[in-house]
Amino acid sequence: MSGVNRRILVTGGAGFIGSHLCERLVRSGEDVLCVDNYFTGTRANIAALIGDPRFEAMRHDVTFPLYVEVDRIFNMACPASPVHYQHDPVQTTKTSVHGAINMLGLAKRTRARILQASTSEVYGDPREHPQAEPYWGHVNPIGPRACYDEGKRCAETLFFDYHRQHRLEIKVARIFNTYGPRMHPNDGRVVSNFVVQALRGDPITVYGDGTQTRSFCYVDDLVDGLLKLMDSPGDETGPVNLGNPVEFTMLQLAELVLTLTGSSSRIVKAPLPADDPKQRRPDITRATKLLDWKPTTPLEEGLKPTIAYFRLALGLGPARSIHAPRAAAGTP
Ligand code: NAD
Ligand code: UDP
Ligand code: UDP
């Protein structure tokens, strides 16, 4: 994206993905307003941007109205890890639904183009594999994941209704599991858990029998996809899957993390959480055709800077065997 004097709002901009997005936007010359209530995001994530004249951070909860003047909105605000979004499930639904209404109201008043960070969770525990955008999903509406899944599904509904009813320019990205530096060490997601456990020499907790699958996208690749989607022609609404189509079992991930960290941690089995999807892999045909986008970072390569980041975050110092992180800003 190469714009001059364009004002870009990033909600959830102090979070894991949001902070990488803010950084890329500022670097490409955009004026960025980062709005965050710091529920799961941190000021450390955006520390490198504070003081840059093109960057402004505002503490604000998107469930309340927001009156600012902007040209584009990336709506990223929402806790994303199951541990965090289940901590206060009512607030999670409010963030997705009230947050979407407020940001869409803002887009309607300012005529801003608006992108929604939706999720592969809209497919639930899928009965079709891999998941392509026309699939309607298989979601338990009353289970522990519903606050997130149904909140995000309702947000998609609102986006498409504002598009049809108010002619808003919308973009819906269905993001699949993304990882990289600045993930929260305690967020309970599988990549951060395994890396932190391996680095500390603690047991690696594989839930269930470890044969469930996920497909992991490195954050730099994902941000490329978000920027391309935002820049796509005005009539292109999505939804568009953004993720890495290479699929791993959780046992394979555990082994890879052990190898790359050189850890002697052992693997232990723990109970599988309720409604945990058995398999997940994006069909990215649409993204490839529309956006000329596909991820370029293999899991092994993306894990190296991620491990280096967690080493520093845990105060373990750099390891000789691990490459320097690609994104060092915000390293605590
Ligand atoms: P994250 O938890 O690091 O970031 C979310 C950010 O939103 C945090 O900074 C948090 O403080 C902020 N936030 C939460 N509630 C808010 C509220 N009410 N008002 C203002 N700010 C609020 O998570 P992430 O991984 O960076 O995810 C970013 C977005 O991408 C989320 O919308 C998430 O649902 C979506 N997503 C992420 C993944 C992934 O694998 N990381 C996958 C699918 C979708
Ligand atoms: N809104 C906002 N900022 C704006 C404009 C609207 O936060 O600049 C909020 C406002 O709280 C409103 C919501 O967005 O409730 C939806 O706005 P819309 O105009 O669609 O609905 P209405 O105001 O008619 O209820
Ligand atoms: N998982 C695991 N051990 C952990 C954390 C997660 O085996 O310490 C599993 C979890 O059961 C799921 C997968 O890893 O099958 C991905 O979990 P995560 O919370 O990262 O994201 P999800 O894709 O389920 O939202």
CSV table of C-alpha atoms and ligand atoms in Angstrom, one decimal:
chain,number,residue,atom,x,y,z
A,1,MET,CA,0.0,0.0,0.0
A,2,SER,CA,1.6,3.3,-0.9
A,3,GLY,CA,-0.5,6.2,0.2
A,4,VAL,CA,0.3,9.7,1.3
A,5,ASN,CA,-1.8,11.5,3.9
A,6,ARG,CA,-4.2,8.7,4.1
A,7,ARG,CA,-5.5,8.1,7.7
A,8,ILE,CA,-5.8,4.5,8.6
A,9,LEU,CA,-7.5,3.2,11.7
A,10,VAL,CA,-6.3,-0.1,13.1
A,11,THR,CA,-8.5,-1.4,15.9
A,12,GLY,CA,-6.6,-3.9,18.1
A,13,GLY,CA,-3.5,-2.3,16.8
A,14,ALA,CA,-1.5,-3.1,20.0
A,15,GLY,CA,-2.1,-6.8,19.6
A,16,PHE,CA,0.0,-9.5,17.9
A,17,ILE,CA,-1.1,-9.1,14.3
A,18,GLY,CA,-2.3,-5.5,14.7
A,19,SER,CA,1.1,-4.3,15.8
A,20,HIS,CA,2.8,-5.8,12.8
A,21,LEU,CA,0.2,-4.3,10.5
A,22,CYS,CA,0.6,-0.8,12.1
A,23,GLU,CA,4.4,-1.1,11.6
A,24,ARG,CA,4.0,-2.0,7.9
A,25,LEU,CA,1.5,0.8,7.3
A,26,VAL,CA,3.7,3.5,9.0
A,27,ARG,CA,6.7,2.3,7.1
A,28,SER,CA,4.9,2.7,3.8
A,29,GLY,CA,4.0,6.3,4.6
A,30,GLU,CA,0.5,6.0,6.0
A,31,ASP,CA,-0.9,7.9,9.0
A,32,VAL,CA,-2.0,5.3,11.5
A,33,LEU,CA,-4.4,5.6,14.4
A,34,CYS,CA,-4.1,2.6,16.7
A,35,VAL,CA,-7.1,2.0,18.9
A,36,ASP,CA,-6.8,-0.6,21.6
A,37,ASN,CA,-8.1,-1.3,25.1
A,38,TYR,CA,-5.0,-3.3,26.0
A,39,PHE,CA,-7.0,-6.4,27.0
A,40,THR,CA,-4.6,-8.8,25.3
A,41,GLY,CA,-2.4,-6.2,23.5
A,42,THR,CA,0.5,-4.4,25.1
A,43,ARG,CA,2.2,-1.1,24.8
A,44,ALA,CA,5.5,-2.9,24.3
A,45,ASN,CA,4.1,-4.2,21.0
A,46,ILE,CA,3.9,-0.7,19.6
A,47,ALA,CA,6.8,0.8,21.6
A,48,ALA,CA,9.0,1.2,18.4
A,49,LEU,CA,6.2,3.3,16.8
A,50,ILE,CA,5.6,5.7,19.7
A,51,GLY,CA,7.1,9.1,18.8
A,52,ASP,CA,6.8,8.5,15.1
A,53,PRO,CA,4.8,11.5,13.8
A,54,ARG,CA,2.8,9.2,11.5
A,55,PHE,CA,1.6,7.1,14.5
A,56,GLU,CA,-0.9,7.8,17.2
A,57,ALA,CA,-2.2,5.4,19.9
A,58,MET,CA,-5.5,5.8,21.6
A,59,ARG,CA,-6.9,3.7,24.5
A,60,HIS,CA,-10.5,3.0,23.6
A,61,ASP,CA,-12.9,0.0,23.8
A,62,VAL,CA,-14.6,-0.6,20.4
A,63,THR,CA,-17.8,-1.6,22.1
A,64,PHE,CA,-18.3,2.2,22.6
A,65,PRO,CA,-18.8,4.6,19.8
A,66,LEU,CA,-15.8,6.3,18.3
A,67,TYR,CA,-15.9,9.6,16.4
A,68,VAL,CA,-12.7,10.1,14.4
A,69,GLU,CA,-12.0,11.1,10.7
A,70,VAL,CA,-10.4,8.2,8.8
A,71,ASP,CA,-10.1,6.9,5.2
A,72,ARG,CA,-9.6,3.2,5.9
A,73,ILE,CA,-10.3,0.9,8.8
A,74,PHE,CA,-8.7,-2.5,9.7
A,75,ASN,CA,-11.0,-3.9,12.4
A,76,MET,CA,-8.7,-6.3,14.2
A,77,ALA,CA,-9.9,-5.8,17.8
A,78,CYS,CA,-10.9,-9.1,19.5
A,79,PRO,CA,-9.0,-11.5,21.7
A,80,ALA,CA,-8.0,-14.4,19.5
A,81,SER,CA,-6.7,-17.2,21.7
A,82,PRO,CA,-9.3,-19.6,23.2
A,83,VAL,CA,-8.0,-19.0,26.7
A,84,HIS,CA,-8.4,-15.2,26.4
A,85,TYR,CA,-11.7,-15.2,24.5
A,86,GLN,CA,-13.3,-17.6,26.9
A,87,HIS,CA,-12.1,-15.6,30.0
A,88,ASP,CA,-15.0,-13.1,29.5
A,89,PRO,CA,-17.2,-14.6,26.8
A,90,VAL,CA,-19.9,-12.0,27.0
A,91,GLN,CA,-17.3,-9.2,26.4
A,92,THR,CA,-15.9,-11.3,23.5
A,93,THR,CA,-19.3,-11.3,21.7
A,94,LYS,CA,-19.8,-7.6,22.5
A,95,THR,CA,-16.4,-6.8,21.0
A,96,SER,CA,-17.2,-8.7,17.8
A,97,VAL,CA,-20.8,-7.5,17.4
A,98,HIS,CA,-21.0,-4.0,19.1
A,99,GLY,CA,-17.4,-3.4,17.9
A,100,ALA,CA,-18.5,-4.2,14.3
A,101,ILE,CA,-21.6,-2.0,14.5
A,102,ASN,CA,-19.6,0.9,15.8
A,103,MET,CA,-16.8,0.6,13.3
A,104,LEU,CA,-19.3,0.1,10.4
A,105,GLY,CA,-21.2,3.2,11.7
A,106,LEU,CA,-17.9,5.1,11.6
A,107,ALA,CA,-17.2,3.8,8.1
A,108,LYS,CA,-20.7,4.8,7.0
A,109,ARG,CA,-20.3,8.4,8.3
A,110,THR,CA,-16.8,8.9,6.9
A,111,ARG,CA,-17.3,6.7,3.8
A,112,ALA,CA,-14.1,4.8,4.8
A,113,ARG,CA,-13.3,1.4,3.3
A,114,ILE,CA,-13.4,-1.2,6.1
A,115,LEU,CA,-11.7,-4.6,6.5
A,116,GLN,CA,-12.9,-7.2,9.0
A,117,ALA,CA,-10.5,-9.6,10.6
A,118,SER,CA,-12.7,-12.7,10.5
A,119,THR,CA,-11.5,-16.2,11.2
A,120,SER,CA,-11.4,-19.8,10.1
A,121,GLU,CA,-13.5,-20.4,13.2
A,122,VAL,CA,-16.5,-19.4,11.2
A,123,TYR,CA,-16.1,-22.9,9.7
A,124,GLY,CA,-16.3,-24.4,13.2
A,125,ASP,CA,-15.3,-28.1,13.4
A,126,PRO,CA,-15.5,-28.5,9.6
A,127,ARG,CA,-17.2,-31.3,7.7
A,128,GLU,CA,-15.5,-30.1,4.4
A,129,HIS,CA,-11.7,-30.3,4.0
A,130,PRO,CA,-9.9,-28.1,3.1
A,131,GLN,CA,-12.1,-25.2,3.8
A,132,ALA,CA,-13.1,-23.0,0.9
A,133,GLU,CA,-15.1,-19.7,1.3
A,134,PRO,CA,-18.5,-21.1,0.0
A,135,TYR,CA,-18.6,-23.6,2.9
A,136,TRP,CA,-21.1,-22.4,5.6
A,137,GLY,CA,-19.4,-24.2,8.5
A,138,HIS,CA,-20.3,-26.4,11.4
A,139,VAL,CA,-20.4,-24.4,14.6
A,140,ASN,CA,-21.9,-25.2,17.9
A,141,PRO,CA,-23.9,-22.1,18.8
A,142,ILE,CA,-23.9,-22.8,22.6
A,143,GLY,CA,-20.5,-24.2,23.3
A,144,PRO,CA,-17.5,-22.6,24.9
A,145,ARG,CA,-16.1,-21.4,21.6
A,146,ALA,CA,-19.4,-19.9,20.4
A,147,CYS,CA,-18.7,-16.4,21.9
A,148,TYR,CA,-15.9,-16.1,19.4
A,149,ASP,CA,-17.2,-18.1,16.5
A,150,GLU,CA,-20.7,-16.8,16.5
A,151,GLY,CA,-19.5,-13.3,17.3
A,152,LYS,CA,-17.3,-13.3,14.3
A,153,ARG,CA,-20.1,-14.9,12.1
A,154,CYS,CA,-22.5,-12.1,13.2
A,155,ALA,CA,-19.8,-9.5,12.4
A,156,GLU,CA,-19.6,-10.9,8.9
A,157,THR,CA,-23.4,-10.7,8.6
A,158,LEU,CA,-23.2,-7.0,9.7
A,159,PHE,CA,-20.4,-6.3,7.2
A,160,PHE,CA,-22.4,-7.7,4.3
A,161,ASP,CA,-25.7,-6.0,5.4
A,162,TYR,CA,-23.9,-2.6,5.6
A,163,HIS,CA,-22.5,-3.3,2.2
A,164,ARG,CA,-25.9,-4.2,0.7
A,165,GLN,CA,-27.9,-1.6,2.6
A,166,HIS,CA,-25.5,1.3,2.8
A,167,ARG,CA,-23.2,0.6,-0.1
A,168,LEU,CA,-20.1,0.4,2.2
A,169,GLU,CA,-16.8,-0.8,0.7
A,170,ILE,CA,-16.1,-3.9,2.8
A,171,LYS,CA,-13.4,-6.5,2.8
A,172,VAL,CA,-13.7,-9.7,4.9
A,173,ALA,CA,-10.6,-11.7,5.6
A,174,ARG,CA,-11.0,-15.2,7.1
A,175,ILE,CA,-7.6,-15.6,8.9
A,176,PHE,CA,-6.3,-19.0,9.7
A,177,ASN,CA,-3.9,-19.8,12.5
A,178,THR,CA,-1.1,-17.2,12.4
A,179,TYR,CA,2.1,-17.1,14.5
A,180,GLY,CA,5.2,-15.1,14.9
A,181,PRO,CA,7.1,-12.7,17.2
A,182,ARG,CA,4.9,-10.7,19.7
A,183,MET,CA,2.4,-13.5,20.3
A,184,HIS,CA,1.7,-13.3,24.0
A,185,PRO,CA,3.7,-15.9,26.0
A,186,ASN,CA,0.7,-16.8,28.1
A,187,ASP,CA,-2.0,-16.7,25.5
A,188,GLY,CA,-2.4,-20.5,25.5
A,189,ARG,CA,-2.2,-20.9,21.8
A,190,VAL,CA,-0.4,-23.9,20.6
A,191,VAL,CA,2.7,-22.3,19.0
A,192,SER,CA,3.4,-20.0,22.0
A,193,ASN,CA,2.7,-22.8,24.5
A,194,PHE,CA,5.0,-25.3,22.8
A,195,VAL,CA,7.8,-22.8,22.3
A,196,VAL,CA,7.6,-21.5,25.8
A,197,GLN,CA,7.4,-25.0,27.3
A,198,ALA,CA,10.4,-26.2,25.2
A,199,LEU,CA,12.5,-23.2,26.1
A,200,ARG,CA,11.8,-23.6,29.8
A,201,GLY,CA,12.4,-27.3,29.7
A,202,ASP,CA,8.8,-27.9,30.8
A,203,PRO,CA,6.7,-30.8,29.4
A,204,ILE,CA,5.1,-30.1,26.0
A,205,THR,CA,1.3,-30.3,26.5
A,206,VAL,CA,-0.3,-32.0,23.5
A,207,TYR,CA,-4.1,-32.0,23.9
A,208,GLY,CA,-6.0,-35.1,22.9
A,209,ASP,CA,-4.0,-37.6,20.9
A,210,GLY,CA,-2.2,-34.9,18.9
A,211,THR,CA,-3.6,-36.0,15.5
A,212,GLN,CA,-5.7,-32.9,15.1
A,213,THR,CA,-4.3,-30.6,12.4
A,214,ARG,CA,-3.8,-26.9,11.9
A,215,SER,CA,-2.1,-24.9,9.1
A,216,PHE,CA,0.2,-22.2,10.4
A,217,CYS,CA,0.8,-18.9,8.6
A,218,TYR,CA,3.8,-16.6,9.5
A,219,VAL,CA,2.7,-13.1,10.5
A,220,ASP,CA,4.6,-11.3,7.7
A,221,ASP,CA,2.8,-13.4,5.1
A,222,LEU,CA,-0.5,-12.7,6.7
A,223,VAL,CA,0.1,-8.9,6.8
A,224,ASP,CA,1.0,-9.0,3.1
A,225,GLY,CA,-2.4,-10.7,2.4
A,226,LEU,CA,-4.4,-8.2,4.6
A,227,LEU,CA,-2.7,-5.2,2.8
A,228,LYS,CA,-3.4,-6.7,-0.7
A,229,LEU,CA,-7.0,-7.4,0.2
A,230,MET,CA,-7.5,-3.8,1.5
A,231,ASP,CA,-6.1,-2.6,-1.8
A,232,SER,CA,-8.2,-4.8,-4.0
A,233,PRO,CA,-10.8,-3.3,-6.3
A,234,GLY,CA,-13.8,-1.6,-4.6
A,235,ASP,CA,-16.4,-4.2,-5.6
A,236,GLU,CA,-14.3,-7.1,-4.1
A,237,THR,CA,-15.9,-7.9,-0.7
A,238,GLY,CA,-14.5,-11.3,0.0
A,239,PRO,CA,-14.7,-13.3,2.2
A,240,VAL,CA,-11.2,-14.4,1.4
A,241,ASN,CA,-9.3,-17.1,3.2
A,242,LEU,CA,-5.8,-16.0,4.3
A,243,GLY,CA,-3.6,-18.7,5.7
A,244,ASN,CA,-0.9,-21.2,4.9
A,245,PRO,CA,-2.2,-24.4,3.3
A,246,VAL,CA,0.5,-26.6,4.6
A,247,GLU,CA,-1.1,-28.8,7.3
A,248,PHE,CA,0.5,-30.3,10.4
A,249,THR,CA,-0.6,-32.5,13.3
A,250,MET,CA,0.0,-31.1,16.8
A,251,LEU,CA,2.4,-33.9,17.4
A,252,GLN,CA,4.4,-32.9,14.3
A,253,LEU,CA,4.5,-29.3,15.5
A,254,ALA,CA,5.7,-30.5,18.9
A,255,GLU,CA,8.5,-32.5,17.3
A,256,LEU,CA,9.5,-29.6,15.1
A,257,VAL,CA,9.6,-27.2,18.1
A,258,LEU,CA,11.7,-29.6,20.1
A,259,THR,CA,14.2,-29.9,17.2
A,260,LEU,CA,14.5,-26.2,16.6
A,261,THR,CA,14.9,-25.3,20.2
A,262,GLY,CA,17.2,-28.2,21.0
A,263,SER,CA,15.1,-28.8,24.0
A,264,SER,CA,14.9,-32.1,25.9
A,265,SER,CA,11.4,-31.5,27.1
A,266,ARG,CA,9.1,-34.5,27.0
A,267,ILE,CA,5.7,-34.6,25.3
A,268,VAL,CA,2.8,-35.2,27.7
A,269,LYS,CA,-0.9,-35.7,26.7
A,270,ALA,CA,-3.6,-33.5,28.2
A,271,PRO,CA,-7.4,-33.5,27.7
A,272,LEU,CA,-8.8,-32.2,24.4
A,273,PRO,CA,-10.8,-29.0,25.0
A,274,ALA,CA,-14.6,-29.1,24.1
A,275,ASP,CA,-15.5,-28.5,20.4
A,276,ASP,CA,-11.8,-28.4,19.4
A,277,PRO,CA,-11.8,-28.6,15.6
A,278,LYS,CA,-10.2,-31.9,14.3
A,279,GLN,CA,-8.7,-30.5,11.2
A,280,ARG,CA,-8.2,-27.2,9.5
A,281,ARG,CA,-6.6,-26.2,6.3
A,282,PRO,CA,-7.4,-23.2,4.1
A,283,ASP,CA,-8.2,-23.5,0.4
A,284,ILE,CA,-6.5,-20.3,-0.8
A,285,THR,CA,-7.5,-20.5,-4.5
A,286,ARG,CA,-9.5,-17.4,-4.2
A,287,ALA,CA,-6.8,-15.3,-2.5
A,288,THR,CA,-4.3,-16.5,-5.1
A,289,LYS,CA,-6.5,-15.6,-8.0
A,290,LEU,CA,-7.9,-12.3,-6.7
A,291,LEU,CA,-4.9,-11.0,-4.8
A,292,ASP,CA,-2.0,-12.9,-6.4
A,293,TRP,CA,-1.1,-13.8,-2.8
A,294,LYS,CA,0.3,-16.9,-1.2
A,295,PRO,CA,2.4,-17.5,1.9
A,296,THR,CA,6.1,-17.9,1.3
A,297,THR,CA,7.5,-18.7,4.8
A,298,PRO,CA,7.7,-22.4,5.6
A,299,LEU,CA,6.8,-23.3,9.2
A,300,GLU,CA,10.4,-24.2,10.1
A,301,GLU,CA,11.6,-20.8,8.9
A,302,GLY,CA,8.9,-18.8,10.6
A,303,LEU,CA,9.5,-20.7,13.9
A,304,LYS,CA,13.1,-19.5,14.1
A,305,PRO,CA,12.4,-15.8,14.6
A,306,THR,CA,9.5,-16.7,16.8
A,307,ILE,CA,11.6,-18.9,19.0
A,308,ALA,CA,14.3,-16.1,19.1
A,309,TYR,CA,11.5,-13.6,20.2
A,310,PHE,CA,10.3,-15.9,23.0
A,311,ARG,CA,13.9,-16.4,24.2
A,312,LEU,CA,14.3,-12.7,24.7
A,313,ALA,CA,10.7,-12.4,26.1
A,314,LEU,CA,11.5,-15.0,28.7
A,315,GLY,CA,14.9,-13.4,29.6
A,316,LEU,CA,16.9,-16.4,28.2
A,317,GLY,CA,19.1,-14.4,25.9
A,318,PRO,CA,19.9,-15.2,22.3
A,319,ALA,CA,20.8,-18.7,21.2
A,320,ARG,CA,23.8,-19.3,18.9
A,321,SER,CA,21.8,-21.8,16.8
A,322,ILE,CA,18.8,-19.5,16.2
A,323,HIS,CA,18.7,-16.8,13.5
A,324,ALA,CA,18.1,-13.2,14.4
A,325,PRO,CA,14.4,-12.2,14.4
A,326,ARG,CA,13.1,-10.5,11.3
A,327,ALA,CA,10.9,-8.3,13.4
A,328,ALA,CA,12.8,-7.2,16.5
A,329,ALA,CA,10.6,-4.1,17.3
A,330,GLY,CA,8.5,-4.5,20.4
A,331,THR,CA,10.8,-7.2,21.8
A,332,PRO,CA,10.4,-6.9,25.5
B,1,NAD,P1,-4.5,-10.3,20.0
B,1,NAD,O1,-5.2,-10.8,21.2
B,1,NAD,O2,-3.0,-10.2,20.1
B,1,NAD,O3,-5.0,-8.9,19.4
B,1,NAD,C1,-6.3,-8.4,19.6
B,1,NAD,C2,-6.2,-7.0,20.1
B,1,NAD,O4,-7.5,-6.4,20.2
B,1,NAD,C3,-5.4,-6.8,21.4
B,1,NAD,O5,-4.5,-5.8,21.3
B,1,NAD,C4,-6.6,-6.4,22.4
B,1,NAD,O6,-6.1,-5.7,23.5
B,1,NAD,C5,-7.5,-5.7,21.4
B,1,NAD,N1,-8.9,-5.7,21.9
B,1,NAD,C6,-9.6,-6.7,22.4
B,1,NAD,N2,-10.9,-6.3,22.7
B,1,NAD,C7,-10.9,-5.0,22.4
B,1,NAD,C8,-11.9,-4.0,22.6
B,1,NAD,N3,-13.1,-4.3,23.0
B,1,NAD,N4,-11.6,-2.7,22.2
B,1,NAD,C9,-10.4,-2.4,21.7
B,1,NAD,N5,-9.4,-3.3,21.6
B,1,NAD,C10,-9.7,-4.6,21.9
B,1,NAD,O7,-4.9,-11.3,18.8
B,1,NAD,P2,-4.4,-11.4,17.3
B,1,NAD,O8,-3.9,-12.8,17.1
B,1,NAD,O9,-3.5,-10.3,17.0
B,1,NAD,O10,-5.7,-11.3,16.5
B,1,NAD,C11,-6.1,-10.1,15.8
B,1,NAD,C12,-7.4,-10.3,15.0
B,1,NAD,O11,-7.2,-11.3,14.1
B,1,NAD,C13,-8.5,-10.7,15.9
B,1,NAD,O12,-9.7,-10.1,15.5
B,1,NAD,C14,-8.6,-12.2,15.7
B,1,NAD,O13,-9.9,-12.7,15.9
B,1,NAD,C15,-8.2,-12.3,14.3
B,1,NAD,N6,-7.6,-13.6,14.0
B,1,NAD,C16,-6.4,-14.0,14.5
B,1,NAD,C17,-5.9,-15.3,14.2
B,1,NAD,C18,-4.6,-15.7,14.7
B,1,NAD,O14,-4.2,-16.9,14.5
B,1,NAD,N7,-3.8,-14.9,15.4
B,1,NAD,C19,-6.7,-16.2,13.5
B,1,NAD,C20,-8.0,-15.8,13.0
B,1,NAD,C21,-8.4,-14.5,13.3
B,2,UDP,N1,-20.9,5.3,15.3
B,2,UDP,C1,-19.6,5.5,15.7
B,2,UDP,N2,-18.9,6.5,15.1
B,2,UDP,C2,-19.4,7.2,14.0
B,2,UDP,C3,-20.7,6.9,13.6
B,2,UDP,C4,-21.4,6.0,14.3
B,2,UDP,O1,-19.1,4.9,16.6
B,2,UDP,O2,-18.6,8.1,13.5
B,2,UDP,C5,-21.6,4.3,16.0
B,2,UDP,C6,-22.9,4.8,16.6
B,2,UDP,O3,-22.7,4.5,18.0
B,2,UDP,C7,-24.0,3.9,16.1
B,2,UDP,C8,-23.3,2.8,15.3
B,2,UDP,O4,-22.0,3.3,15.0
B,2,UDP,O5,-24.8,3.4,17.1
B,2,UDP,C9,-24.0,2.4,14.0
B,2,UDP,O6,-24.1,3.6,13.3
B,2,UDP,P1,-25.3,3.7,12.2
B,2,UDP,O7,-25.2,5.1,11.5
B,2,UDP,O8,-25.2,2.6,11.3
B,2,UDP,O9,-26.6,3.5,13.0
B,2,UDP,P2,-27.5,4.4,13.8
B,2,UDP,O10,-26.7,5.6,14.4
B,2,UDP,O11,-28.5,4.9,12.8
B,2,UDP,O12,-28.0,3.6,14.9
B,3,UDP,N1,-3.2,-27.4,21.6
B,3,UDP,C1,-2.3,-28.3,22.2
B,3,UDP,N2,-1.5,-27.9,23.2
B,3,UDP,C2,-1.5,-26.7,23.7
B,3,UDP,C3,-2.4,-25.7,23.1
B,3,UDP,C4,-3.2,-26.1,22.1
B,3,UDP,O1,-2.3,-29.5,21.8
B,3,UDP,O2,-0.8,-26.4,24.7
B,3,UDP,C5,-4.0,-27.8,20.5
B,3,UDP,C6,-5.5,-27.4,20.6
B,3,UDP,O3,-6.2,-28.4,21.2
B,3,UDP,C7,-5.8,-27.3,19.1
B,3,UDP,C8,-4.6,-26.8,18.4
B,3,UDP,O4,-3.5,-27.1,19.3
B,3,UDP,O5,-6.2,-28.5,18.6
B,3,UDP,C9,-4.6,-25.3,18.1
B,3,UDP,O6,-5.0,-24.6,19.3
B,3,UDP,P1,-4.9,-23.0,19.4
B,3,UDP,O7,-5.4,-22.7,20.8
B,3,UDP,O8,-3.6,-22.5,19.1
B,3,UDP,O9,-5.9,-22.4,18.3
B,3,UDP,P2,-7.3,-22.9,17.7
B,3,UDP,O10,-6.9,-23.2,16.3
B,3,UDP,O11,-7.8,-24.1,18.4
B,3,UDP,O12,-8.1,-21.7,17.8
